[in-house]
Coordinates of C-alpha atoms in Angstrom, one line a residue:
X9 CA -19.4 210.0 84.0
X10 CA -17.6 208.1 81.7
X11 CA -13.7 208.9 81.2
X12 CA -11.6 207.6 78.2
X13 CA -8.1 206.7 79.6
X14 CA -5.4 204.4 78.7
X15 CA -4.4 201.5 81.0
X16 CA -1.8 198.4 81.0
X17 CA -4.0 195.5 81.6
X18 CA -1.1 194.3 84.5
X19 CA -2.7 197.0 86.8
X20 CA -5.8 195.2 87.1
X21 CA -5.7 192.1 89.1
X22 CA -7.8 189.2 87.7
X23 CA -8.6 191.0 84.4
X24 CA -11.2 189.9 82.2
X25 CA -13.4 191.4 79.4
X26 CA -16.0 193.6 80.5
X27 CA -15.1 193.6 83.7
X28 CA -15.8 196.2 86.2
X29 CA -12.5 198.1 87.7
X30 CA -12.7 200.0 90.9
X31 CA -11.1 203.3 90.6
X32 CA -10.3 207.2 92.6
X33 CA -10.0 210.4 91.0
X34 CA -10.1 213.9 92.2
X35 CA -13.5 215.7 91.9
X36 CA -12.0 218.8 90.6
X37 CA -9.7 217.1 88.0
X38 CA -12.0 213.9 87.1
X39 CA -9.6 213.0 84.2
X40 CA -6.9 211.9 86.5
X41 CA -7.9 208.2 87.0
X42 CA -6.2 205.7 89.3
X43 CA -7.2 202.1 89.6
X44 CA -7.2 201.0 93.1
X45 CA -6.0 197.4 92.8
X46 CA -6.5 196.5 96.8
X47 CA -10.1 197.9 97.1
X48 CA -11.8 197.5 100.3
X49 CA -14.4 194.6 101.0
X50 CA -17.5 197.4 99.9
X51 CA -16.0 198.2 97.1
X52 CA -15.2 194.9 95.7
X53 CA -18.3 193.5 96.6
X54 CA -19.8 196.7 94.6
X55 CA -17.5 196.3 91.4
X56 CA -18.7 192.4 91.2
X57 CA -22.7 193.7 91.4
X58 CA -22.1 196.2 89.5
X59 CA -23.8 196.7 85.9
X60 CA -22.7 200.0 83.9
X61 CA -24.1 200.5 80.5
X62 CA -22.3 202.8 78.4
X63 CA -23.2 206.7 79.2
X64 CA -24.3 209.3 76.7
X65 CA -21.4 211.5 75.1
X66 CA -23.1 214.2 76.9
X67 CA -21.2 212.8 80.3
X68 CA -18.2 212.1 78.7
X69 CA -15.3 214.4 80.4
X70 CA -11.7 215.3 78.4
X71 CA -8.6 216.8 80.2
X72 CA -9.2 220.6 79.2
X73 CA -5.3 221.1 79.5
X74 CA -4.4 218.4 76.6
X75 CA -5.5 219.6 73.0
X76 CA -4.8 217.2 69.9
X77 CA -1.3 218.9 69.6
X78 CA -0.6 218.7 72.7
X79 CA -1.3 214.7 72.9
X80 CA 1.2 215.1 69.8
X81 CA 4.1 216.7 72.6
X82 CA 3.1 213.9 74.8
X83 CA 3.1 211.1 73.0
X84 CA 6.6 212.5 70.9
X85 CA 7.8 212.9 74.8
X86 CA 7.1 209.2 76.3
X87 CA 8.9 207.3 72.8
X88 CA 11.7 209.6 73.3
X89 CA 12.2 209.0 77.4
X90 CA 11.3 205.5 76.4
X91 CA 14.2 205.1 74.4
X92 CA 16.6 206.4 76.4
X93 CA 15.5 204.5 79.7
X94 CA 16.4 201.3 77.4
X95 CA 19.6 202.7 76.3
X96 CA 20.4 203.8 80.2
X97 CA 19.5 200.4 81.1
X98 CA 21.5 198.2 78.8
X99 CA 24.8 200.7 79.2
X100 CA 23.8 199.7 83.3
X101 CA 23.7 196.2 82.7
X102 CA 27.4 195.9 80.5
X103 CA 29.2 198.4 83.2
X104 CA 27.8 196.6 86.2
X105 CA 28.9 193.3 84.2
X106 CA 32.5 194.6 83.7
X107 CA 32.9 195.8 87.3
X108 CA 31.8 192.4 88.7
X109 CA 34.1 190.6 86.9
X110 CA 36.8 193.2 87.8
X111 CA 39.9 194.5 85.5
X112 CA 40.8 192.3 82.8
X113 CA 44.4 191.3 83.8
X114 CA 42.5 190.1 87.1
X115 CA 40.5 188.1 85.0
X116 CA 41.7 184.4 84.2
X117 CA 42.2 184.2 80.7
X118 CA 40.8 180.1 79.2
X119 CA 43.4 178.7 77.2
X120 CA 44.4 174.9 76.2
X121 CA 45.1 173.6 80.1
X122 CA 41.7 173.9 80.5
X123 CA 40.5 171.6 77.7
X124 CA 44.1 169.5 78.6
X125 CA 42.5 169.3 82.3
X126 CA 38.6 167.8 81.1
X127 CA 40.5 165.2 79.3
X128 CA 42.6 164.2 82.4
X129 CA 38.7 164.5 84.7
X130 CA 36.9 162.0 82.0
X131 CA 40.1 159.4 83.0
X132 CA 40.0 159.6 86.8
X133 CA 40.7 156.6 88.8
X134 CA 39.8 156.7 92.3
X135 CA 40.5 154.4 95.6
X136 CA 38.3 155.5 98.7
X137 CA 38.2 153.7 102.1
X138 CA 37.1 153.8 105.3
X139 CA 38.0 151.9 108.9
X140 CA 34.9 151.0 110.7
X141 CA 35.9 152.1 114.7
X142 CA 34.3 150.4 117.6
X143 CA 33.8 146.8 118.7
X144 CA 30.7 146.2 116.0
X145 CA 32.1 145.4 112.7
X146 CA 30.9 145.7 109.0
X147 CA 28.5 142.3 109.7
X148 CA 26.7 144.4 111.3
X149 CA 22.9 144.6 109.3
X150 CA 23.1 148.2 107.9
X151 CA 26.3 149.1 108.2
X152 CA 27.9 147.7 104.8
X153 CA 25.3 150.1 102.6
X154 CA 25.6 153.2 105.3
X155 CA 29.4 152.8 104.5
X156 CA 29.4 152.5 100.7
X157 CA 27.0 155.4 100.6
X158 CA 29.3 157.2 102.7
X159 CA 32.3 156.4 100.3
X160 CA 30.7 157.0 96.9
X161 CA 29.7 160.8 98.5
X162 CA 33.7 161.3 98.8
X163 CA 34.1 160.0 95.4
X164 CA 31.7 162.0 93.9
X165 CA 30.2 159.2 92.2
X166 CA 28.5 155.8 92.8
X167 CA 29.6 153.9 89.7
X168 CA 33.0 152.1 90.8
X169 CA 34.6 149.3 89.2
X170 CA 35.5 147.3 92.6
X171 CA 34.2 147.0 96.0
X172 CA 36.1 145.2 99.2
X173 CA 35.1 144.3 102.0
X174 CA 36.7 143.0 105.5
X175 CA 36.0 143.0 109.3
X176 CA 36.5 146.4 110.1
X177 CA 37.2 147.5 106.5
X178 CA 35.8 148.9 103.0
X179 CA 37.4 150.2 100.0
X180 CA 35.9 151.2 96.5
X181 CA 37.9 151.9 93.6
X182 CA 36.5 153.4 90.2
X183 CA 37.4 154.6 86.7
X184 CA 35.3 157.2 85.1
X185 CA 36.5 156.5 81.7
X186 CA 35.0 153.0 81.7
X187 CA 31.9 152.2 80.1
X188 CA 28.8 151.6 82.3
X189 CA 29.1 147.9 81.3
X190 CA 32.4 147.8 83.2
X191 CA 30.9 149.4 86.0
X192 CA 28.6 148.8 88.9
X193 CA 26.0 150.9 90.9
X194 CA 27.1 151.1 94.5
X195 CA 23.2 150.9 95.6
X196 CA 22.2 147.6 93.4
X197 CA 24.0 145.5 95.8
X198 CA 22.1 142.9 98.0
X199 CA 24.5 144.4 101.3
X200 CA 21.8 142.9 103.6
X201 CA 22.6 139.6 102.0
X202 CA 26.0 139.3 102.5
X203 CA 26.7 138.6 106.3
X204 CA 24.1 135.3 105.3
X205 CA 27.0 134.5 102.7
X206 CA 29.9 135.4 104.9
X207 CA 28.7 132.7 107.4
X208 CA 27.8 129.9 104.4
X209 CA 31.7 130.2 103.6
X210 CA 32.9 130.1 107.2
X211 CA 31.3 127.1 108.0
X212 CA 30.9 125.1 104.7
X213 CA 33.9 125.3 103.0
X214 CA 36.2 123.4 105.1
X215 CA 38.1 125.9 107.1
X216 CA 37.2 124.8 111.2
X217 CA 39.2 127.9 112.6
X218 CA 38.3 131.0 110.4
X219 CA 41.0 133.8 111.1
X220 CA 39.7 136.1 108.7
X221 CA 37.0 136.8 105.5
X222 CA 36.9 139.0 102.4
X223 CA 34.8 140.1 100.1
X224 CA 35.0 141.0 96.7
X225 CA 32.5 142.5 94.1
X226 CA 33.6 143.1 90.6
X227 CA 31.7 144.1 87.3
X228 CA 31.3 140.7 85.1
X229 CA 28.7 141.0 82.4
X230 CA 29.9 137.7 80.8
X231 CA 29.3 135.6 84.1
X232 CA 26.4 133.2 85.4
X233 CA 24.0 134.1 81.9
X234 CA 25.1 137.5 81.8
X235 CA 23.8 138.6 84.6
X236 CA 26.3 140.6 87.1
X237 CA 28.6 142.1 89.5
X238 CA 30.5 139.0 90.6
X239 CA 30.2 138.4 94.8
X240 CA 33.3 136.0 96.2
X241 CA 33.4 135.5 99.8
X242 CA 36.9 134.3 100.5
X243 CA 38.3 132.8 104.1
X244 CA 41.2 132.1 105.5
X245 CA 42.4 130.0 108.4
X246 CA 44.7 127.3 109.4
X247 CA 43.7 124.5 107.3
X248 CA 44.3 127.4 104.2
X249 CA 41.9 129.6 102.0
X250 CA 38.5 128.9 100.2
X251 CA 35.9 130.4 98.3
X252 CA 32.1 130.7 97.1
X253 CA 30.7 133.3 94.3
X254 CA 27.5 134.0 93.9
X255 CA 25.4 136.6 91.5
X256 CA 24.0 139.6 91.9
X257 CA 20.7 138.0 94.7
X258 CA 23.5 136.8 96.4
X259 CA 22.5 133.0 95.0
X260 CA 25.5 130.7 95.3
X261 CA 27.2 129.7 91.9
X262 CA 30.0 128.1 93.0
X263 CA 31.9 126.7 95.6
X264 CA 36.0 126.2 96.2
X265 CA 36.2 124.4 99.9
X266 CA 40.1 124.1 101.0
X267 CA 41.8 121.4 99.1
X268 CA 42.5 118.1 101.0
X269 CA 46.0 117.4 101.7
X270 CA 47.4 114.1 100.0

């Protein structure tokens, strides 16, 4: 038996030309066709052996109820409920849209302040810090990048235009209206390398009695061959303040020990 029906390719799961479709119909009304698309193990294993050739028209079995005028009806029918289902759907779409957005005086109108406030966002400054708690301070290995990560996550961004560092202490500070020249990445910075430096300038630049340290990194594209940010490590202590900068490997450019007296 051999029925003549039309299908939407969708309904039949891994399609390909030629291929064998496993399907259930009623014995008294053989026209109704419905493809299974979960057959049973059997079944699938059948539909994959399976070789059909094509039958003889003899077999061949027509829906007694649907003349050629009648396909006419049908066919007239389906564009028509067609159509409308598109229209019903679109008219769905723009009054759920209105109703979500509720009544239009609820609904904020845009007007110049908003364009007034993107142009004030593009020239934010910024100034973040933290106070490190607890007898361990920022010399601590880890704890310098875990707290600039921490800060640039307030500040929304990690390109900041200074970076200080004390004991206990770190502040960042940023423009977002500078260029990225004028700028440095929070996570490009040798942080590991810094206690190392900290000590070279508490013990080799003169001061005996270190009461406290600093440092500073700045943006300087122009500095040591162009290559930047800028590190100083600056000390203080009774015999007065002093200095060393190094580059952005933490390689010592230059030195400023505490001036001699006399």
């Amino acid at each position: 038996m051999v029925i003549d029906q039309h299908i939407n390719l969708v309904d039949i799961p891994a399609y390909r030309p030629g291929g064998i479709a496993v399907v259930e119909y009623r014995p008294d009304e053989p026209w109704e066709v419905r493809i299974v698309t979960r057959p049973t193990p059997e079944w699938s294993r059948r539909a994959e052996a399976a070789e059909i050739d094509s039958a003889p028209a003899s077999t061949l079995v027509e829906n007694p109820g649907l003349g050629e005028g009648s396909w006419c009806v049908l066919v007239l029918f389906a564009f028509l409920a067609g159509a409308a289902l598109v229209v019903l759907l679109f008219r769905g779409e723009l009054f759920t849209s209105d109703d979500a957005a509720g009544p239009a005086s609820d609904r904020p109108a845009v007007t110049s302040s908003a364009s007034a406030s993107v142009s004030a966002s593009v020239s934010r400054t910024f100034t973040t810090s933290t106070t490190v708690s607890g007898p361990s301070s920022l010399l601590v290995l880890g704890r310098m990048r875990e707290t600039v990560t921490e800060l640039a996550e307030r500040a929304g961004t990690s390109d900041v235009t200074a970076i200080a560092v004390q004991e206990r202490r770190m502040e960042i500070r940023g423009d977002s209206a500078l260029p990225p020249a004028e700028t440095l990445h929070v996570q490009m910075l040798p942080y590991e390398l810094f206690p190392a430096l900290v000590r070279e300038a508490r013990t080799t630049l003169g001061v005996r009695t270190p009461q406290s340290w600093r440092i500073d990194v700045a943006p300087d594209p122009g500095a040591w061959q162009g290559v930047g940010p800028r590190v100083r490590v600056t000390v203080t202590g009774e015999e007065g303040t002093a200095h060393l900068d190094a580059d952005a490997t933490a390689r010592i450019v230059e030195r400023r020990p505490v001036a001699k007296a006399g």
